[in-house]
mmCIF file of C-alpha atoms in Angstrom:
data_model
loop_
_atom_site.group_PDB
_atom_site.id
_atom_site.type_symbol
_atom_site.label_atom_id
_atom_site.label_comp_id
_atom_site.label_asym_id
_atom_site.label_seq_id
_atom_site.Cartn_x
_atom_site.Cartn_y
_atom_site.Cartn_z
ATOM 1 C CA MET A 683 115.266 71.003 242.435
ATOM 2 C CA ALA A 684 113.636 71.800 239.364
ATOM 3 C CA ILE A 685 115.484 72.144 236.132
ATOM 4 C CA SER A 686 114.441 74.983 234.023
ATOM 5 C CA THR A 687 114.433 74.431 230.243
ATOM 6 C CA ALA A 688 113.901 77.988 229.322
ATOM 7 C CA PRO A 689 116.717 79.535 227.316
ATOM 8 C CA ARG A 690 118.792 82.009 229.063
ATOM 9 C CA VAL A 691 119.010 85.345 227.406
ATOM 10 C CA ALA A 692 121.845 87.739 227.974
ATOM 11 C CA PRO A 693 120.841 91.203 228.868
ATOM 12 C CA ARG A 694 121.008 93.591 225.993
ATOM 13 C CA ARG A 695 122.769 96.834 226.013
ATOM 14 C CA ALA A 696 120.929 99.768 225.019
ATOM 15 C CA ALA A 697 121.900 101.076 221.618
ATOM 16 C CA ARG A 698 123.494 104.443 221.527
ATOM 17 C CA PRO A 699 121.776 106.946 219.527
ATOM 18 C CA VAL A 700 123.927 108.068 216.578
ATOM 19 C CA ALA A 701 124.149 111.728 216.335
ATOM 20 C CA ARG A 702 124.393 112.847 212.813
ATOM 21 C CA THR A 703 125.525 116.259 213.642
ATOM 22 C CA SER A 704 128.470 115.207 215.714
ATOM 23 C CA ALA A 705 131.380 117.567 215.664
ATOM 24 C CA ARG A 706 134.108 114.997 216.103
ATOM 25 C CA PRO A 707 135.287 113.137 212.986
ATOM 26 C CA ARG A 708 135.903 109.488 213.172
ATOM 27 C CA LEU A 709 139.658 108.633 213.492
ATOM 28 C CA ALA A 710 141.448 105.783 211.747
ATOM 29 C CA VAL A 711 145.073 104.585 211.660
ATOM 30 C CA VAL A 712 146.767 105.045 208.269
ATOM 31 C CA ALA A 713 150.259 104.217 206.978
ATOM 32 C CA ALA A 714 152.874 106.932 206.743
ATOM 33 C CA PRO A 715 153.016 108.480 203.299
ATOM 34 C CA SER A 716 155.915 107.174 201.208
ATOM 35 C CA THR A 717 158.462 109.672 200.131
ATOM 36 C CA ARG A 718 158.455 110.032 196.362
ATOM 37 C CA ARG A 719 161.731 108.907 194.748
ATOM 38 C CA SER A 720 163.246 110.573 191.772
ATOM 39 C CA PRO A 721 162.999 108.612 188.463
ATOM 40 C CA LEU A 722 166.424 109.944 187.391
ATOM 41 C CA PRO A 723 168.573 106.977 188.604
ATOM 42 C CA PHE A 724 166.306 104.491 186.841
ATOM 43 C CA ALA A 725 166.394 106.516 183.619
ATOM 44 C CA ILE A 726 170.198 106.724 183.805
ATOM 45 C CA LEU A 727 170.422 102.944 184.343
ATOM 46 C CA CYS A 728 168.164 102.221 181.345
ATOM 47 C CA THR A 729 170.114 104.647 179.157
ATOM 48 C CA LEU A 730 173.413 103.103 180.228
ATOM 49 C CA ILE A 731 172.148 99.581 179.406
ATOM 50 C CA ALA A 732 170.979 100.746 175.958
ATOM 51 C CA VAL A 733 174.298 102.505 175.206
ATOM 52 C CA VAL A 734 176.387 99.488 176.301
ATOM 53 C CA THR A 735 174.210 97.150 174.220
ATOM 54 C CA LEU A 736 174.533 99.341 171.118
ATOM 55 C CA ALA A 737 178.305 99.631 171.621
ATOM 56 C CA ALA A 738 178.605 95.840 171.912
ATOM 57 C CA VAL A 739 176.548 95.311 168.744
ATOM 58 C CA LEU A 740 178.659 97.893 166.886
ATOM 59 C CA PHE A 741 181.899 96.264 168.059
ATOM 60 C CA LEU A 742 180.733 92.785 167.002
ATOM 61 C CA ASN A 743 179.569 94.118 163.629
ATOM 62 C CA ILE A 744 182.966 95.721 162.997
ATOM 63 C CA GLN A 745 184.755 92.500 163.978
ATOM 64 C CA MET A 746 182.557 90.439 161.638
ATOM 65 C CA SER A 747 183.203 92.897 158.800
ATOM 66 C CA ASP A 748 186.979 92.746 159.362
ATOM 67 C CA THR A 749 186.843 88.949 159.438
ATOM 68 C CA SER A 750 184.846 88.931 156.204
ATOM 69 C CA TYR A 751 187.447 91.107 154.472
ATOM 70 C CA GLU A 752 190.230 88.871 155.784
ATOM 71 C CA ILE A 753 188.455 85.735 154.490
ATOM 72 C CA THR A 754 187.959 87.359 151.069
ATOM 73 C CA ARG A 755 191.631 88.349 150.913
ATOM 74 C CA LEU A 756 192.771 84.868 151.913
ATOM 75 C CA GLN A 757 190.464 83.237 149.367
ATOM 76 C CA SER A 758 191.879 85.490 146.635
ATOM 77 C CA THR A 759 195.439 84.623 147.686
ATOM 78 C CA SER A 760 194.546 80.924 147.761
ATOM 79 C CA GLN A 761 193.075 81.122 144.250
ATOM 80 C CA LYS A 762 196.191 82.892 142.909
ATOM 81 C CA LEU A 763 198.446 80.298 144.525
ATOM 82 C CA THR A 764 196.341 77.457 143.117
ATOM 83 C CA GLU A 765 196.591 78.939 139.616
ATOM 84 C CA GLN A 766 200.344 79.408 140.042
ATOM 85 C CA SER A 767 200.700 75.818 141.253
ATOM 86 C CA GLN A 768 198.745 74.515 138.259
ATOM 87 C CA GLY A 769 200.889 76.589 135.886
ATOM 88 C CA LEU A 770 204.071 75.225 137.443
ATOM 89 C CA GLN A 771 202.706 71.675 137.271
ATOM 90 C CA GLU A 772 201.939 72.117 133.559
ATOM 91 C CA GLN A 773 205.425 73.536 133.003
ATOM 92 C CA GLU A 774 206.949 70.575 134.838
ATOM 93 C CA ASP A 775 204.862 68.137 132.798
ATOM 94 C CA GLU A 776 205.977 69.826 129.580
ATOM 95 C CA LEU A 777 209.655 69.863 130.554
ATOM 96 C CA SER A 778 209.676 66.252 131.744
ATOM 97 C CA THR A 779 208.565 64.689 128.470
ATOM 98 C CA PRO A 780 211.132 62.356 126.888
ATOM 99 C CA GLN A 781 211.556 64.741 123.965
ATOM 100 C CA GLU A 782 212.374 67.699 126.214
ATOM 101 C CA LEU A 783 214.694 65.620 128.408
ATOM 102 C CA GLY A 784 216.548 64.433 125.283
ATOM 103 C CA LYS A 785 216.821 67.986 123.968
ATOM 104 C CA ARG A 786 218.163 69.332 127.262
ATOM 105 C CA ALA A 787 220.616 66.428 127.558
ATOM 106 C CA LYS A 788 221.885 67.183 124.044
ATOM 107 C CA ASP A 789 222.248 70.866 124.953
ATOM 108 C CA LEU A 790 224.388 69.804 127.929
ATOM 109 C CA GLY A 791 226.664 67.818 125.631
ATOM 110 C CA MET A 792 225.335 64.340 126.354
ATOM 111 C CA VAL A 793 224.986 61.824 123.552
ATOM 112 C CA GLN A 794 222.777 58.783 123.103
ATOM 113 C CA ALA A 795 224.320 55.480 124.007
ATOM 114 C CA GLY A 796 224.930 52.960 121.217
ATOM 115 C CA ASP A 797 224.083 49.269 121.350
ATOM 116 C CA PRO A 798 225.628 47.782 124.467
ATOM 117 C CA GLY A 799 227.626 44.578 124.670
ATOM 118 C CA TYR A 800 226.733 41.883 127.179
ATOM 119 C CA ILE A 801 228.812 39.359 129.098
ATOM 120 C CA ASP A 802 227.402 35.854 129.417
ATOM 121 C CA LEU A 803 228.310 34.929 132.995
ATOM 122 C CA GLY A 804 227.813 31.213 132.354
ATOM 123 C CA ASN A 805 230.698 30.891 129.877
ATOM 124 C CA GLY A 806 232.365 34.340 130.300
ATOM 125 C CA LYS A 807 232.038 35.368 126.610
ATOM 126 C CA VAL A 808 231.025 38.812 125.321
ATOM 127 C CA VAL A 809 227.781 38.700 123.388
ATOM 128 C CA GLY A 810 227.161 41.451 120.852
ATOM 129 C CA GLU A 811 229.509 44.190 119.869
ATOM 130 C CA ALA A 812 229.774 47.345 121.934
ATOM 131 C CA GLN A 813 229.818 50.477 119.842
ATOM 132 C CA THR A 814 231.769 53.530 120.763
ATOM 133 C CA VAL A 815 229.815 56.711 121.118
ATOM 134 C CA GLN A 816 230.640 59.621 118.862
ATOM 135 C CA GLY A 817 231.315 63.001 120.435
ATOM 136 C CA ALA A 818 228.776 65.780 120.631
ATOM 137 C CA SER A 819 229.880 67.225 117.323
ATOM 138 C CA GLY A 820 229.358 63.989 115.415
ATOM 139 C CA ALA A 821 226.246 62.822 117.254
ATOM 140 C CA GLU A 822 223.288 61.849 115.163
ATOM 141 C CA SER A 823 220.060 63.773 115.483
ATOM 142 C CA SER A 824 217.567 62.543 118.042
ATOM 143 C CA SER A 825 215.263 59.782 116.863
ATOM 144 C CA ILE A 826 212.574 60.976 119.274
ATOM 145 C CA PRO A 827 210.184 63.494 117.668
ATOM 146 C CA ALA A 828 209.550 66.807 119.390
ATOM 147 C CA ALA A 829 206.716 66.922 121.906
ATOM 148 C CA SER A 830 203.511 68.282 120.459
ATOM 149 C CA ILE A 831 200.862 67.401 123.064
ATOM 150 C CA TYR A 832 200.776 70.894 124.544
ATOM 151 C CA GLU A 833 200.540 72.678 121.233
ATOM 152 C CA ASP A 834 197.219 70.994 120.344
ATOM 153 C CA ALA A 835 194.837 72.332 123.008
ATOM 154 C CA GLU A 836 191.655 70.850 121.513
ATOM 155 C CA THR A 837 192.715 67.209 121.854
ATOM 156 C CA TYR A 838 192.641 65.714 125.341
ATOM 157 C CA HIS A 839 195.760 63.666 125.964
ATOM 158 C CA GLY A 840 194.933 62.584 129.529
ATOM 159 C CA MET A 841 196.991 62.741 132.667
ATOM 160 C CA GLY A 842 198.738 59.418 132.083
ATOM 161 C CA ASN A 843 196.945 57.480 134.803
ATOM 162 C CA GLU A 844 193.658 56.648 133.075
ATOM 163 C CA GLY A 845 194.643 53.004 132.517
ATOM 164 C CA ASP A 846 195.295 52.366 136.232
#
């Protein structure tokens, strides 16, 4: 048997003649038209988001303003209390000087003690002579001069703890 090396060719179909004046249009499958939705729900949603956001910003702004007023009021109260505390401290310092304490004690009827007598415990003898104190009517005037450190405002007298 002889082998043929010639290529095999499939029979060709005859081409159809295209009629340009054909009456039938060519048909194609298309998707169903989408129904048009109303933009109203989306517009309402956007408006609602904007209104809620503005309300939240307004609420926070009012709260911050109220807090600011409260802080200012508390700072003013704190300053007044600090000034009052300093005034009371100065008054206490003035009234607790030795001169003022002596004056108030004298006003209460107290008198200064005289020289005391001592007992020597080794031999049991009294050393020195105890003096009796005169009553308030016969008391001598105070040997302590009146306090003047608060009357001279230009001279700094210190707080008393500078040597520590």
